[in-house]
Short mmCIF file of C-alpha atoms and ligand atoms in Angstrom, two decimals:
data_model
loop_
_atom_site.label_atom_id
_atom_site.label_comp_id
_atom_site.label_asym_id
_atom_site.label_seq_id
_atom_site.Cartn_x
_atom_site.Cartn_y
_atom_site.Cartn_z
CA MET A 1 110.25 113.63 104.53
CA LYS A 2 108.98 112.22 101.23
CA ILE A 3 107.40 108.82 101.60
CA VAL A 4 105.96 106.39 99.07
CA LEU A 5 103.48 103.81 100.38
CA PHE A 6 103.44 100.84 98.08
CA GLY A 7 101.35 97.67 98.11
CA ALA A 8 98.51 95.76 96.48
CA PRO A 9 94.99 97.23 96.37
CA SER A 10 93.51 97.05 99.91
CA SER A 11 96.90 96.33 101.48
CA GLY A 12 96.21 99.20 103.87
CA LYS A 13 98.12 102.07 102.22
CA GLY A 14 95.31 104.54 102.90
CA SER A 15 95.05 103.65 106.60
CA GLN A 16 98.84 103.86 107.08
CA ALA A 17 98.95 107.17 105.20
CA LYS A 18 96.36 108.64 107.58
CA LEU A 19 98.27 107.43 110.66
CA ILE A 20 101.57 108.85 109.34
CA SER A 21 99.89 112.09 108.37
CA ASN A 22 98.45 112.51 111.90
CA GLU A 23 101.75 111.89 113.65
CA PHE A 24 104.24 113.49 111.28
CA GLY A 25 102.05 116.29 109.95
CA LEU A 26 102.63 115.44 106.30
CA PRO A 27 99.91 115.65 103.63
CA GLN A 28 98.53 112.38 102.28
CA ILE A 29 98.43 112.38 98.49
CA SER A 30 96.08 109.61 97.44
CA THR A 31 95.87 109.46 93.65
CA GLY A 32 92.73 107.30 93.97
CA ASP A 33 91.06 110.03 96.07
CA ILE A 34 92.14 112.74 93.62
CA LEU A 35 90.64 110.77 90.72
CA ARG A 36 87.42 109.98 92.61
CA ASP A 37 87.07 113.67 93.49
CA ASN A 38 87.45 114.54 89.79
CA ILE A 39 84.75 111.99 88.94
CA GLN A 40 82.41 113.43 91.53
CA ARG A 41 82.94 116.95 90.19
CA GLN A 42 82.66 115.65 86.60
CA THR A 43 85.81 117.49 85.47
CA GLU A 44 87.37 116.66 82.09
CA ILE A 45 89.76 114.24 83.82
CA GLY A 46 86.90 112.82 85.88
CA LYS A 47 84.77 112.07 82.83
CA PHE A 48 87.74 110.47 81.07
CA VAL A 49 88.83 108.19 83.96
CA GLU A 50 85.43 107.11 85.30
CA SER A 51 84.98 104.00 83.18
CA ILE A 52 88.69 103.12 83.42
CA ILE A 53 88.50 103.04 87.23
CA ASN A 54 85.18 101.20 87.26
CA ARG A 55 86.71 98.46 85.10
CA GLY A 56 89.71 98.16 87.45
CA GLU A 57 92.18 99.36 84.80
CA LEU A 58 95.04 101.76 85.39
CA VAL A 59 94.70 105.38 84.33
CA PRO A 60 97.29 106.30 81.62
CA ASP A 61 100.71 107.34 82.92
CA ASN A 62 100.70 110.79 81.28
CA ILE A 63 97.55 111.81 83.18
CA MET A 64 98.86 110.47 86.48
CA ILE A 65 102.22 112.16 86.04
CA GLU A 66 100.59 115.55 85.37
CA ILE A 67 98.37 115.16 88.45
CA ILE A 68 101.34 114.36 90.68
CA LYS A 69 103.60 117.10 89.30
CA GLU A 70 100.94 119.67 90.02
CA ARG A 71 100.05 118.33 93.47
CA ILE A 72 103.58 118.05 94.88
CA ASN A 73 104.28 121.65 93.90
CA GLU A 74 101.54 122.93 96.18
CA GLU A 75 102.46 124.88 99.30
CA ASP A 76 101.51 122.16 101.83
CA CYS A 77 104.03 119.78 100.23
CA LYS A 78 107.11 121.89 100.84
CA ASN A 79 108.21 119.84 103.89
CA GLY A 80 107.34 116.51 102.32
CA TYR A 81 104.37 114.26 101.66
CA ILE A 82 103.04 110.73 101.66
CA LEU A 83 102.29 109.24 98.25
CA ASP A 84 99.49 106.70 98.53
CA GLY A 85 98.76 104.87 95.27
CA PHE A 86 101.52 106.46 93.20
CA PRO A 87 103.65 105.23 91.47
CA ARG A 88 101.93 102.14 90.11
CA THR A 89 103.98 101.54 86.93
CA LEU A 90 107.69 101.60 86.11
CA GLU A 91 107.16 104.64 83.92
CA GLN A 92 105.59 106.54 86.86
CA ALA A 93 108.36 105.44 89.23
CA LYS A 94 111.14 106.55 86.89
CA MET A 95 109.48 109.91 86.34
CA LEU A 96 109.01 110.42 90.08
CA LEU A 97 112.69 109.88 90.80
CA LYS A 98 113.56 112.32 88.01
CA ILE A 99 111.52 115.17 89.45
CA THR A 100 112.16 114.66 93.16
CA ASN A 101 114.12 112.76 95.78
CA ILE A 102 112.20 110.16 97.76
CA ASP A 103 113.41 109.24 101.27
CA VAL A 104 111.76 105.86 101.61
CA VAL A 105 109.38 103.45 99.89
CA ILE A 106 107.40 101.43 102.40
CA TYR A 107 106.12 98.22 100.89
CA ILE A 108 103.15 96.75 102.76
CA ASP A 109 103.40 93.03 102.17
CA VAL A 110 100.13 91.10 102.30
CA SER A 111 98.96 87.88 100.63
CA ILE A 112 96.71 88.12 97.58
CA ILE A 113 94.02 86.02 99.29
CA GLU A 114 93.95 88.49 102.15
CA VAL A 115 93.79 91.41 99.71
CA GLU A 116 90.69 89.95 98.09
CA ARG A 117 89.07 89.29 101.46
CA ARG A 118 89.80 92.82 102.67
CA ALA A 119 88.62 94.52 99.51
CA LEU A 120 85.28 92.74 99.71
CA SER A 121 84.73 93.80 103.31
CA ARG A 122 86.03 97.34 102.91
CA ARG A 123 83.56 100.17 103.43
CA ILE A 124 84.36 103.85 103.34
CA CYS A 125 82.78 106.92 104.80
CA PRO A 126 81.82 109.19 101.88
CA ALA A 127 81.90 112.22 104.18
CA CYS A 128 85.24 111.98 106.02
CA GLY A 129 87.07 109.21 104.13
CA LYS A 130 87.51 106.89 107.14
CA ILE A 131 88.08 103.28 106.09
CA TYR A 132 86.36 100.32 107.78
CA ASN A 133 86.63 96.55 107.52
CA ILE A 134 83.18 95.13 108.23
CA SER A 135 84.43 91.57 108.65
CA ASN A 136 85.87 92.53 112.06
CA LYS A 137 82.87 94.50 113.21
CA PHE A 138 79.66 95.01 111.25
CA ILE A 139 78.91 98.69 111.11
CA GLU A 140 76.68 100.75 108.82
CA ASN A 141 77.46 104.32 109.85
CA CYS A 142 80.73 106.16 110.40
CA ASP A 143 81.88 106.24 114.06
CA ASP A 144 83.28 109.71 113.61
CA CYS A 145 80.70 111.61 111.60
CA GLY A 146 77.64 109.33 111.38
CA ALA A 147 77.42 109.21 107.56
CA LYS A 148 76.19 105.96 105.97
CA LEU A 149 79.18 103.88 104.84
CA ILE A 150 79.46 102.87 101.18
CA GLN A 151 81.28 100.21 99.17
CA ARG A 152 83.48 101.51 96.37
CA ASP A 153 82.23 100.37 92.93
CA ASP A 154 85.72 99.06 92.21
CA ASP A 155 85.63 96.90 95.37
CA LYS A 156 83.14 94.49 93.76
CA ILE A 157 84.53 91.00 93.15
CA ASP A 158 85.11 91.04 89.34
CA VAL A 159 86.72 94.46 89.45
CA ILE A 160 88.88 93.52 92.44
CA ARG A 161 90.19 90.46 90.59
CA HIS A 162 91.06 92.66 87.62
CA ARG A 163 92.78 95.22 89.86
CA ILE A 164 94.83 92.45 91.45
CA GLU A 165 95.87 91.16 88.00
CA LYS A 166 96.93 94.69 87.03
CA TYR A 167 98.86 95.00 90.28
CA LEU A 168 100.73 91.76 89.68
CA SER A 169 101.64 92.57 86.07
CA GLN A 170 102.18 96.35 86.20
CA SER A 171 102.98 97.34 89.77
CA GLU A 172 104.75 94.44 91.46
CA PRO A 173 107.93 94.95 89.35
CA LEU A 174 108.39 98.22 91.25
CA ILE A 175 109.42 96.26 94.34
CA GLU A 176 112.64 95.19 92.59
CA PHE A 177 113.08 98.64 91.06
CA PHE A 178 112.97 100.39 94.46
CA ARG A 179 115.03 97.65 96.12
CA LYS A 180 117.83 98.26 93.61
CA LYS A 181 117.63 101.99 94.39
CA LYS A 182 118.04 101.06 98.09
CA LEU A 183 114.80 102.84 98.96
CA LEU A 184 112.65 99.83 99.83
CA LYS A 185 111.58 98.91 103.36
CA THR A 186 109.11 96.08 103.82
CA VAL A 187 106.49 95.80 106.55
CA PHE A 188 104.17 92.85 106.96
CA SER A 189 100.54 93.79 107.15
CA ALA A 190 99.21 92.87 110.59
CA GLU A 191 95.65 92.22 111.78
CA SER A 192 94.98 95.86 112.52
CA PRO A 193 96.25 99.12 110.97
CA GLU A 194 97.51 100.21 114.42
CA GLU A 195 99.64 97.05 114.70
CA THR A 196 101.11 97.53 111.21
CA TYR A 197 101.78 101.16 112.02
CA LYS A 198 104.18 100.17 114.83
CA SER A 199 106.57 98.79 112.18
CA VAL A 200 106.00 101.73 109.83
CA ARG A 201 106.72 104.19 112.62
CA LYS A 202 109.99 102.48 113.57
CA ILE A 203 111.20 102.87 109.99
CA LEU A 204 110.21 106.54 109.80
CA LEU A 205 111.82 107.44 113.11
CA LYS A 206 115.18 106.27 111.74
CA ILE A 207 115.04 108.52 108.67
P1 AMP B 1 93.14 103.44 94.82
O1 AMP B 1 92.16 104.27 95.57
O2 AMP B 1 94.58 103.81 95.09
O3 AMP B 1 92.89 101.97 94.97
O4 AMP B 1 92.91 103.77 93.26
C1 AMP B 1 91.65 103.53 92.62
C2 AMP B 1 91.85 103.45 91.12
O5 AMP B 1 92.36 104.70 90.63
C3 AMP B 1 92.85 102.42 90.64
O6 AMP B 1 92.29 101.11 90.55
C4 AMP B 1 93.21 102.98 89.27
O7 AMP B 1 92.18 102.76 88.34
C5 AMP B 1 93.25 104.48 89.56
N1 AMP B 1 94.61 104.92 89.98
C6 AMP B 1 94.96 105.41 91.19
N2 AMP B 1 96.28 105.71 91.23
C7 AMP B 1 96.77 105.37 90.01
C8 AMP B 1 98.07 105.42 89.42
N3 AMP B 1 99.13 105.85 90.11
N4 AMP B 1 98.20 104.98 88.13
C9 AMP B 1 97.13 104.55 87.43
N5 AMP B 1 95.89 104.47 87.92
C10 AMP B 1 95.69 104.88 89.20
#
């Protein structure tokens, strides 16, 4: 099964991807994680995208397309995958449908006010990648592995606002694009990832 998770920044794509991955045994392909890993390792791509990401801009399509083409050809993707954070532009979406067949695009619908609130209270574990929302429960260290949680540089208020603007102008048109292709299924983002996952799961069990 090939799944695209689509939604605004902080809509919960990463948390849903992890839940799907655990139950359905599919790899999560987070383009944000791939880029951050490149930055950490200071690869050519990493050096090029660092300031783009820190400003809340989108990385150019040609780079993203190359990353995805390479990743989905890896062995662990032969039975499918979950795309988390790709595509984000019409160009990327059109290319994706040219190189593969997607079974479903799950759009996580959440208000922009909520997105801003969540992004500001999001913390991540740098060791295992677990995502936390500290507005529900204040926590400094990861429950699972004990590492000290961090805030992503691009989750600071000015950058978040810029990312939301980019989402509205560049990414939101994809909703109509995928609807016309009859691939779109919408779920409303609930209070907790587990609650949202109930709707996601229902959709996936019918595919
Ligand atoms: P994310 O972790 O998905 O929120 O992505 C973090 C940042 O990585 C984004 O704000 C973009 O700068 C960049 N990025 C991730 N995926 C893409 C993509 N498909 N196209 C362009 N830029 C991307």
